[in-house]
XYZ file of C-alpha atoms in Angstrom:
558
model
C 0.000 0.000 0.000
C 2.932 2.319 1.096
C 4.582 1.529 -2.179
C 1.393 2.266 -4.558
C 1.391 5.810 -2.660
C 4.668 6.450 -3.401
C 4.521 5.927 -6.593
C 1.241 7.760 -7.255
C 2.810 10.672 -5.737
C 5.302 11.506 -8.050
C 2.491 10.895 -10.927
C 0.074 13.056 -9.488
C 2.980 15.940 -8.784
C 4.095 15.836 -12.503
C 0.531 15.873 -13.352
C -0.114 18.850 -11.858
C 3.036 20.776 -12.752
C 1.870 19.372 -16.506
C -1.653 21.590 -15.840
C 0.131 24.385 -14.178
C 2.718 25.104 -17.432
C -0.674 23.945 -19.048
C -2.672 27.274 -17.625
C 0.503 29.519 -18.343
C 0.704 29.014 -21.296
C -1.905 31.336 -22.981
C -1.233 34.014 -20.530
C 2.707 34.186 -20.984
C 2.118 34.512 -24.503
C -0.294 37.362 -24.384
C 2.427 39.054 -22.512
C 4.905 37.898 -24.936
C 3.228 39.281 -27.880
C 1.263 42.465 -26.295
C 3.460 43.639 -23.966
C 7.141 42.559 -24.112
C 7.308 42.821 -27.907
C 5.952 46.185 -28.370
C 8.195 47.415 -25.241
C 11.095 45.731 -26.602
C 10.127 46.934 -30.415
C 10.583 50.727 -29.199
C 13.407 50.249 -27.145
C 15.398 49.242 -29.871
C 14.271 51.632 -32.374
C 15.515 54.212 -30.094
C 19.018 52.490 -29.223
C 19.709 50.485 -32.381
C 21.294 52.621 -35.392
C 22.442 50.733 -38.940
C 22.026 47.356 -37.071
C 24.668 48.047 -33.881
C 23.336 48.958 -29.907
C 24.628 51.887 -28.389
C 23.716 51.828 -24.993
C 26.552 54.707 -24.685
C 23.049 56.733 -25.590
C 21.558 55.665 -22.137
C 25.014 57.829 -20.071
C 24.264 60.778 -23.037
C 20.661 61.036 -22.023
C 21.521 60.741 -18.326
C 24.057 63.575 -18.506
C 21.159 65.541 -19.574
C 20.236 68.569 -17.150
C 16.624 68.559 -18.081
C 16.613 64.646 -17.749
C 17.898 64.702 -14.734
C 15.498 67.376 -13.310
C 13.030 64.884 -14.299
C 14.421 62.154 -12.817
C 14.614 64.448 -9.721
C 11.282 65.100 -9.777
C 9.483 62.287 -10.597
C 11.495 60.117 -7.229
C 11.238 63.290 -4.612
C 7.525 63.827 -5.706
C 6.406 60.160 -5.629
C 7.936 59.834 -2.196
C 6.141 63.402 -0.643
C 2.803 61.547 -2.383
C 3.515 58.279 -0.453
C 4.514 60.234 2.703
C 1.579 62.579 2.789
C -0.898 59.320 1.244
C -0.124 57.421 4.304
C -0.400 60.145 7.221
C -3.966 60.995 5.745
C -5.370 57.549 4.477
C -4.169 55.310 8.004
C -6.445 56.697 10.031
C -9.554 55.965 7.543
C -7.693 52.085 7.143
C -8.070 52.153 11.131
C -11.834 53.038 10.544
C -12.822 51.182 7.891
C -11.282 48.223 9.739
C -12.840 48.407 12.883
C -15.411 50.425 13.085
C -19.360 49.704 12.170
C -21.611 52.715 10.972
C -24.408 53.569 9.072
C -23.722 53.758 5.281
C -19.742 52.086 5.490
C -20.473 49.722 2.695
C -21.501 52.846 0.308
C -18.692 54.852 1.836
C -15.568 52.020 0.991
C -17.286 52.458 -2.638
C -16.891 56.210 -2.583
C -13.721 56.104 -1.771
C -12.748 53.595 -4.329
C -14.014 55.548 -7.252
C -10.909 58.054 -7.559
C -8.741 54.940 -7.773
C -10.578 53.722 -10.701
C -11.073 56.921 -12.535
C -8.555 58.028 -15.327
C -5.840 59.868 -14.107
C -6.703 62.292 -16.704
C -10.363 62.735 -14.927
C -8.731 63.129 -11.822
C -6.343 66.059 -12.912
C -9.676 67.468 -14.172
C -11.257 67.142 -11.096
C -8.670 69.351 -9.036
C -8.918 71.671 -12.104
C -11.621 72.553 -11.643
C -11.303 72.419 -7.411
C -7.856 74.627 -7.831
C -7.095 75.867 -11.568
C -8.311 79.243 -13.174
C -11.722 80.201 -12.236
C -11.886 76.959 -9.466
C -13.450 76.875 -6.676
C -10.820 77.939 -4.254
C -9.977 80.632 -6.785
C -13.755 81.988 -6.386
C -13.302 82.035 -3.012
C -10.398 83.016 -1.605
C -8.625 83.558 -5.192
C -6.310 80.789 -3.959
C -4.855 78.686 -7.459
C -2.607 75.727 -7.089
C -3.379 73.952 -10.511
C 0.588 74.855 -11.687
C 2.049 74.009 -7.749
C 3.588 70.965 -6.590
C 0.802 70.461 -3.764
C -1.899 70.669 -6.900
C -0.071 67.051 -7.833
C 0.452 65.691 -4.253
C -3.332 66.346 -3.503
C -4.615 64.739 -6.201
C -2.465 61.670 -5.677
C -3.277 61.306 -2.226
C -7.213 61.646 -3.712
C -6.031 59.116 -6.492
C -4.541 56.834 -3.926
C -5.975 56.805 -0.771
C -8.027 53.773 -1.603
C -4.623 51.487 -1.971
C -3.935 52.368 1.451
C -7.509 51.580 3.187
C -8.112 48.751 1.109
C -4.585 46.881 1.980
C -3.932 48.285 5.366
C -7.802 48.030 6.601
C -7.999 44.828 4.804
C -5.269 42.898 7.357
C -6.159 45.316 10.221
C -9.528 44.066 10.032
C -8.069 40.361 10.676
C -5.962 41.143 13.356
C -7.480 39.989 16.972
C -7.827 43.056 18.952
C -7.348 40.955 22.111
C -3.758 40.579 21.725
C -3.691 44.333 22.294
C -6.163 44.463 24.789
C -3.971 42.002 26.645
C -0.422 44.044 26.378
C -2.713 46.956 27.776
C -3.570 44.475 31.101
C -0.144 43.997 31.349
C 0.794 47.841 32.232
C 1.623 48.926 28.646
C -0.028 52.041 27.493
C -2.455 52.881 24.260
C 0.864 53.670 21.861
C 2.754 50.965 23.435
C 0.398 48.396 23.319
C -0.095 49.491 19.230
C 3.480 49.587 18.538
C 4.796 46.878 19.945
C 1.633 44.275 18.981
C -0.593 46.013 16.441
C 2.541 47.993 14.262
C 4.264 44.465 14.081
C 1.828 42.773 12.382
C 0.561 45.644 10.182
C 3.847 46.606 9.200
C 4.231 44.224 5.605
C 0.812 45.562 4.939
C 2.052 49.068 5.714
C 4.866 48.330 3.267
C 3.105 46.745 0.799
C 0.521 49.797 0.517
C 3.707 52.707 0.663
C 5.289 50.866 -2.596
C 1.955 50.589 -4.691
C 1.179 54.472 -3.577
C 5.441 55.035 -4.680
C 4.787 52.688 -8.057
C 1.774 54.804 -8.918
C 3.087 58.011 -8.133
C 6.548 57.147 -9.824
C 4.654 56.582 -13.266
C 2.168 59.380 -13.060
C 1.317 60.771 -16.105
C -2.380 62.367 -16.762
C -2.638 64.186 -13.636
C 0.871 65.570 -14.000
C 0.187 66.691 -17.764
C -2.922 68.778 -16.546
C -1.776 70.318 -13.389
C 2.081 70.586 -13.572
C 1.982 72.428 -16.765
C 5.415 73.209 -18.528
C 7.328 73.426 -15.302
C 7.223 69.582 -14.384
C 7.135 66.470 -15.706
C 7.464 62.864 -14.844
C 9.456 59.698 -16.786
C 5.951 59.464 -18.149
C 5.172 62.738 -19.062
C 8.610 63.189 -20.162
C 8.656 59.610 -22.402
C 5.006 60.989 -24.226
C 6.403 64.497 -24.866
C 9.947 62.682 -26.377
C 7.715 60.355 -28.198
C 4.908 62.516 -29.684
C 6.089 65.894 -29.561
C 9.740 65.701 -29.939
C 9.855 62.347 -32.031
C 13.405 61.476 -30.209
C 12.719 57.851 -29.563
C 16.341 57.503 -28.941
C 15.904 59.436 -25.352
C 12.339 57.855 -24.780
C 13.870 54.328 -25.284
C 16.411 55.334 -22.580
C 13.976 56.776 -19.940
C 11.664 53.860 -20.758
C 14.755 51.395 -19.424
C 15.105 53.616 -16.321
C 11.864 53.382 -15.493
C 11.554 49.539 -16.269
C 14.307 48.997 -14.035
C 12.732 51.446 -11.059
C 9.970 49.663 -11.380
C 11.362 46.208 -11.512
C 13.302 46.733 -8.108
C 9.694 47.700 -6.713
C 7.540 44.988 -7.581
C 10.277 42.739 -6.228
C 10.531 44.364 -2.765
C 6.287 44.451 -3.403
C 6.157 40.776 -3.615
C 8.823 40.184 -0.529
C 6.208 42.303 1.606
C 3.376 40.770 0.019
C 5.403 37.092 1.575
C 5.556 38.366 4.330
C 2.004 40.148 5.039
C 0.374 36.151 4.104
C 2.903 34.667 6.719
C 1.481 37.133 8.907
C -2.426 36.187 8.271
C -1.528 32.614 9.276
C -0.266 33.724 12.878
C -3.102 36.054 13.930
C -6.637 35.201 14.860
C -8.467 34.855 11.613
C -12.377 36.287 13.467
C -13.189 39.792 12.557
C -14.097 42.503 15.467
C -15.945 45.528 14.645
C -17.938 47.365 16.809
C -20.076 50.261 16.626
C -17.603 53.787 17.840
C -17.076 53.902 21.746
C -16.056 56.958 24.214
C -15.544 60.662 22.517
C -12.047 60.155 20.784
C -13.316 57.352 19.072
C -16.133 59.362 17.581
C -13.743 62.514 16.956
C -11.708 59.599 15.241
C -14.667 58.817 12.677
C -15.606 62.401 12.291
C -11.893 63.186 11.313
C -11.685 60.686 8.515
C -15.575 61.454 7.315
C -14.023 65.100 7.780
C -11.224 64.048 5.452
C -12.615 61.983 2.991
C -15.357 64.560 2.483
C -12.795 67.474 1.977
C -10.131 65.283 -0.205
C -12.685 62.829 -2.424
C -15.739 64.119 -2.452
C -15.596 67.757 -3.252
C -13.587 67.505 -6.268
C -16.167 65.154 -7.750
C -18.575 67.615 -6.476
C -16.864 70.761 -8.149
C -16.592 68.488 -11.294
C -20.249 68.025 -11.524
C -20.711 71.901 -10.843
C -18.538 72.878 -13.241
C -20.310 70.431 -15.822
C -23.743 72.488 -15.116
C -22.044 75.881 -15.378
C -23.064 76.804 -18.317
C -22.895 80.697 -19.415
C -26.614 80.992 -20.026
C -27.083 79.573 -16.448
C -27.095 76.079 -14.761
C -28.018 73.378 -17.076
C -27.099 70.609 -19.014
C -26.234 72.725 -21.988
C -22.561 71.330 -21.973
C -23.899 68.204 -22.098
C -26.416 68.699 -25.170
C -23.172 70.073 -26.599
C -21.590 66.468 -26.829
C -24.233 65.330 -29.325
C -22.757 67.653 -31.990
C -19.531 67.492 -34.052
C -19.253 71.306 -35.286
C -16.295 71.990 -32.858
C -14.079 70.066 -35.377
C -11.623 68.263 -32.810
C -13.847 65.159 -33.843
C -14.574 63.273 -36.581
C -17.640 62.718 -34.715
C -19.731 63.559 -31.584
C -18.366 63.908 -28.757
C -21.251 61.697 -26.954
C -19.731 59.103 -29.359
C -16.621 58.527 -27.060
C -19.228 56.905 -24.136
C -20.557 54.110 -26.806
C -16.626 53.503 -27.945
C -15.105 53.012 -24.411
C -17.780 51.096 -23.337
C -17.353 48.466 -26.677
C -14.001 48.846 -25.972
C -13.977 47.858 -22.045
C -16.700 44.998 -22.607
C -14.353 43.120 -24.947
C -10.916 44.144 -22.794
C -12.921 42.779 -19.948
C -13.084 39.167 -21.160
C -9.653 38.964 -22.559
C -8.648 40.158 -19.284
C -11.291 37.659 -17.439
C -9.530 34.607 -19.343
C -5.984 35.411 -19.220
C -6.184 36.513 -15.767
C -8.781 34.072 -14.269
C -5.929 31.021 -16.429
C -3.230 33.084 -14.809
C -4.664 33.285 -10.893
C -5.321 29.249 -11.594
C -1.377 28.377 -12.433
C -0.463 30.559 -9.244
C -2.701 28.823 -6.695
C 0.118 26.837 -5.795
C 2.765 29.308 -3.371
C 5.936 28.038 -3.983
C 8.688 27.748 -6.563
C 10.587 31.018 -8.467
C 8.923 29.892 -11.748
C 5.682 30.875 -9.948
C 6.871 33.867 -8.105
C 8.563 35.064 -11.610
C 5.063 34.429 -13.394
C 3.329 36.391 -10.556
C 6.018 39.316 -10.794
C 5.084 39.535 -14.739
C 1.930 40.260 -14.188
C 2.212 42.921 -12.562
C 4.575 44.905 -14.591
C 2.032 46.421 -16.827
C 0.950 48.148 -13.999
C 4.492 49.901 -13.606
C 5.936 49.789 -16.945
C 5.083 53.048 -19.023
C 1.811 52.793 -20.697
C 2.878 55.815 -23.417
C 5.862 53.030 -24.527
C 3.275 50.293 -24.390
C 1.045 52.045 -27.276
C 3.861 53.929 -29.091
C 5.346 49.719 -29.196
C 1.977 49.293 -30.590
C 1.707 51.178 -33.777
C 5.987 50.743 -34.190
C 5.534 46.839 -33.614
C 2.102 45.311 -34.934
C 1.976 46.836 -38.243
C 3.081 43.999 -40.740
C 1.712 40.238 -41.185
C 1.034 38.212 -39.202
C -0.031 41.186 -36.486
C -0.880 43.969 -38.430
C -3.370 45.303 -35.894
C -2.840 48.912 -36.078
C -5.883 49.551 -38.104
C -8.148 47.020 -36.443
C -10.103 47.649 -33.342
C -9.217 45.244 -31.084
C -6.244 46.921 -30.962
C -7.633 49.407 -28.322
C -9.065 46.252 -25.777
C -5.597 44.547 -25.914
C -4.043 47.802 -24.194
C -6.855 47.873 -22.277
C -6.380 44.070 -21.096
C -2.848 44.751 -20.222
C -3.644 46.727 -16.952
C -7.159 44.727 -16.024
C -5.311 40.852 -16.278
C -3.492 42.048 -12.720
C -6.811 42.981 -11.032
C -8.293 40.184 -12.233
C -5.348 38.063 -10.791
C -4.453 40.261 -7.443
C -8.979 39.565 -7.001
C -9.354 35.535 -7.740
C -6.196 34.376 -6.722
C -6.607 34.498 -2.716
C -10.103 33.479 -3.333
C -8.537 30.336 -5.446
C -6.338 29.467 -2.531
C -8.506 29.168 0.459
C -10.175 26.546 -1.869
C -9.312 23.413 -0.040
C -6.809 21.423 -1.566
C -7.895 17.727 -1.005
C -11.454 18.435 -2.707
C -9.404 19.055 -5.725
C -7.712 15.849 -4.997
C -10.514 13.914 -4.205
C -12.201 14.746 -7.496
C -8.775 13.844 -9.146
C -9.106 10.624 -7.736
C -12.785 9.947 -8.882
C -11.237 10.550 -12.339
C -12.376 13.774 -12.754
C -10.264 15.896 -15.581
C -8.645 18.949 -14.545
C -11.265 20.770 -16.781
C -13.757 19.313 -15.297
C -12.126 20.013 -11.469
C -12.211 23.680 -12.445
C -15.831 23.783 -13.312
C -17.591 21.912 -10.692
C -14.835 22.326 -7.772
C -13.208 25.447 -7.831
C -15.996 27.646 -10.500
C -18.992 27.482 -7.668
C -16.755 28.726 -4.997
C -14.719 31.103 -6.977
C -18.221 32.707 -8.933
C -18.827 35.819 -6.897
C -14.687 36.935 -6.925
C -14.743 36.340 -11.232
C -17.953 38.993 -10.762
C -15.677 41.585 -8.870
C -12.456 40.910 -10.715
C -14.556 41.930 -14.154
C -16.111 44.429 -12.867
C -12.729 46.161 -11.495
C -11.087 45.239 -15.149
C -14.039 46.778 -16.881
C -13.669 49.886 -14.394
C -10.026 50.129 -15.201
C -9.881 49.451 -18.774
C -12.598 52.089 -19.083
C -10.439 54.425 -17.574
C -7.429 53.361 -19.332
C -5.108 56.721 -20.812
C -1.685 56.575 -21.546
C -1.731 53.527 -24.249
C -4.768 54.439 -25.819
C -4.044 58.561 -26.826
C -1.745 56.829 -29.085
C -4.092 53.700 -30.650
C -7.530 55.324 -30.212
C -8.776 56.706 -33.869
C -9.994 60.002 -34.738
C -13.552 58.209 -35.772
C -13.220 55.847 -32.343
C -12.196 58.349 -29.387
C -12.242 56.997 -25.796
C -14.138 58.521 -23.093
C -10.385 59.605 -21.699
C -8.822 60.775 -24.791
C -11.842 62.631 -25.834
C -11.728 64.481 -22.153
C -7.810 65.103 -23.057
C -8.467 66.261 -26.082
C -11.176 68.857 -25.244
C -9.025 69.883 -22.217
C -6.441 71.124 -24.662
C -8.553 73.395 -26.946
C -9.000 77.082 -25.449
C -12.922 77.865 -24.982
C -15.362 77.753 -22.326
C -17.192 74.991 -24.214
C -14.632 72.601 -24.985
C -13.943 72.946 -21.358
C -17.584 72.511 -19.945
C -17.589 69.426 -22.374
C -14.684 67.947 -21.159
C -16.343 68.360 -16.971
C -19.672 66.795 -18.537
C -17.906 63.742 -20.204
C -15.734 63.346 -17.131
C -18.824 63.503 -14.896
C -20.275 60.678 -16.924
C -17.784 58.400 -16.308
C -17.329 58.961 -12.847
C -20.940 57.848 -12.707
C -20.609 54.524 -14.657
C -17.397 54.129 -12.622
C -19.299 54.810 -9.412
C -22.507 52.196 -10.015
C -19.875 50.076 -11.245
C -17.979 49.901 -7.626
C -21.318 50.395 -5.680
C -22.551 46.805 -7.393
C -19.484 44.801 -6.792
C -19.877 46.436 -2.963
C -23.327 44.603 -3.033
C -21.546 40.631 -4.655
C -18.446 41.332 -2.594
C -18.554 38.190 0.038
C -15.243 39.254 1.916
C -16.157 42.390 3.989
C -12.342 42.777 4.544
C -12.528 45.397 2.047
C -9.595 44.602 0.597
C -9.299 44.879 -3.526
């Protein structure tokens, strides 16, 4: 008997490494064909001259001034935005976590929205909240739209959802007894927390700081519309080389700088990430929240409700004024405006551009469904690099310059077998690249707290892995495929930096079309581009307020 075990072992273990390479297999090529080609394509038309490198290019751009002003800028900016992102958004993490009031669920979904909108909507937003004619320019004549603390604000408002949603999510899990305990003992409030709650929360901490720093550190539409001529990010800096300039020589060598940047923090993001799971196992899994006890407590809530209502809310407040600010009065005579094509920045409507993104993030949504949901199956399994590598690729697209990603694009899939450039689908596939690691980072902890031996035991029936999937792992993984496509649909409808450059004139994107308005002088073009933002905040918001409603883990993490 002993023997017939060990030698179904090693069977059933090469069986399921056969599945695993089996399930990466699509996936890795997706990301071999739409992402590391086309990065790869423009990075050596920019460093490869009459068939010979010269990476002596990459020490000419770096002696730059300018470049290194940028480089400057784009690190000491990204860290102020972490810094400042954390001492506002812990507090509301601390809340979220472990406190019960009326209307939370509808709250975690307000503050969600800003993550999910287009970076380009979000500059709008504080615009309108800080620019020319703003609010705070109304009424104090206070404007901050060209300032550096135009761009930290509206990253903290862009980010402070990664920081509540990560943070809250473990500080939720962690059993308030063990400080209550270290407080018995003769330790005081801050003692107790730093010495029993800080431990614990600190991968999660860590984790959260170097998402904030990634997203920061590739910035690009909020930067464009608020920092103005005087600064500019990698990003920023790799568009304006790319599309203005046309020096793909110095793009190619900021696109390697920021490749590596980024490369270095997704690996110290997936050590935290180690070590914030190895936490979960040694805490007490039950979940304590209570309804707000003694005054500080409720000064606590009314501070963060104070905050959130001050830094989320009333930009997305002033962006729906300014939409109904129309000359002849308030109105909705902007957004009547979007049903013509007279202003001649479009081949056609503006209204047009809600139709096209939504097309467009339908179909990214199930390519990023299948290659993600494939993807999240071959990682169930922890161990081994070849899964930790997989995992790490993944999540590059989130990191790696999406203005190089759609430049790569039109430079790399424009012959047979992939000429794409002039086909639609063109448009989803950028799109995918940023929803597959939602869709992963959603299903795969779901996937794992699957137990292990029902797998096994329907192996052993003779059940195909196929046929595992659907009737093992599908019913208890059906709610998290729900929120992962809804968060890919929310993100590839928001999607920027690849599309400007893929999107056609007759097919504009909800985001390009609000770029493109934003950059036309007129009180109209401007009062368009508030109305179309306005609209897709709204689908954004229902969107996040209905996976609120399927969401089964009340952890609120993402």
């Amino acid at each position: 008997m002993d023997l017939a075990r060990t030698e179904v072992a090693p069977r059933r273990s090469r069986k399921e490494s056969a599945t695993r390479m089996g399930l990466m297999a699509l996936p890795v090529a997706f990301f071999a064909v739409f992402f590391a080609y086309p990065v790869a394509a423009i990075v050596a038309r920019g460093l490869k001259i009459d068939g010979a490198w010269r990476f002596g290019r990459i020490g000419e751009v770096l002696a730059q001034s300018d470049i290194r002003h940028v480089l400057w800028f784009t690190s000491w900016q990204a860290l102020a935005s972490t810094a400042l992102t954390l001492l506002i958004a812990l507090p509301g993490a601390y809340v979220f976590a472990r406190f019960d009031f009326w209307g939370k669920q509808v709250l975690r979904a307000v503050v969600t929205v800003p993550f999910v909108l287009p970076t380009v909507v979000v500059g709008t937003a504080f615009l309108a909240l800080v620019g020319r004619g703003g609010l705070l320019d109304q009424l104090w004549g206070v404007r901050l739209d060209t300032t550096v603390w135009a761009i930290l604000l509206a990253h903290v408002f862009f980010n402070y959802a990664v920081v509540v949603r990560t943070v809250g999510g473990l500080w939720s899990q962690l059993d308030p007894r063990q400080e209550e305990a270290a407080r018995m003992l003769g330790a005081s409030r801050f003692a107790a927390w730093r010495k029993v709650t800080l431990p614990a929360l600190s991968p999660a901490v860590a984790a959260a700081a170097l998402m904030v720093f990634l997203f920061t550190f590739t910035s690009f539409g909020v930067v464009q519309i608020l920092g103005g001529p005087t600064f500019s990010t990698l990003e920023v800096e790799i568009y304006r080389q790319t599309s203005e300039i046309f020096d793909l020589a110095t793009a190619a060598v900021l696109t390697i700088v920021q490749f590596v940047a980024v490369g270095a923090i997704l690996a110290v993001h997936a050590w935290t990430v180690r070590r914030r799971e190895t936490a979960l196992r040694l805490v007490a899994p039950e979940v304590t929240v209570r309804r707000p006890r003694g005054a500080g407590q409720w000064a606590l809530l009314g501070g963060v409700l104070a905050s959130i209502l001050v830094l989320l809310v009333l930009p997305l407040g002033v962006l729906v004024q300014r939409s109904l600010d129309a000359p002849g009065g308030y109105g909705f005579a902007y957004y009547k405006a979007l049903t013509s094509a007279d202003s001649g920045i479009f081949l056609v409507a503006p209204i047009a551009a809600i139709g096209n993104s939504l097309e467009y993030a339908l179909a990214a949504t199930a390519i990023a469904v299948v290659i993600g949901g494939l993807a999240a199956a071959a990682l169930t399994r922890r161990t081994g690099r070849l899964v930790r590598g997989f995992d790490a690729l993944l999540m590059l697209p989130l990191g790696v310059s999406a203005v190089t990603v759609g430049f790569g694009f039109l430079i790399a899939l424009d012959e047979p077998p992939l000429d794409l450039r002039s086909s639609w689908i063109l448009v989803p596939l950028a799109q995918a690249l940023v929803g597959v690691p939602f869709v992963v980072r959603t299903m795969l902890p779901v996937l794992r707290a699957v137990d292990g031996r029902l797998r096994e035991a329907a192996a052993v029936l003779g059940a195909s892995p196929w046929r595992v999937w659907r009737e093992v792992d599908l019913p208890m993984v059906r709610r998290a495929l729900l929120i992962a496509a809804g968060f890919a649909f929310a993100v590839s409808l928001g999607e920027f930096g690849a599309t400007v450059f893929i999107a056609r004139p007759d097919n504009p994107t909800l985001p390009v079309a609000v770029a493109r308005l934003l950059g036309r002088a007129g009180d109209l073009n401007y009062g368009q581009a508030m109305a179309l933002s306005t609209i897709l905040m709204v689908v954004c918001a229902v969107a996040l307020l209905l996976l609120e409603r399927i969401r089964t883990d009340r952890t609120g993490e993402f």
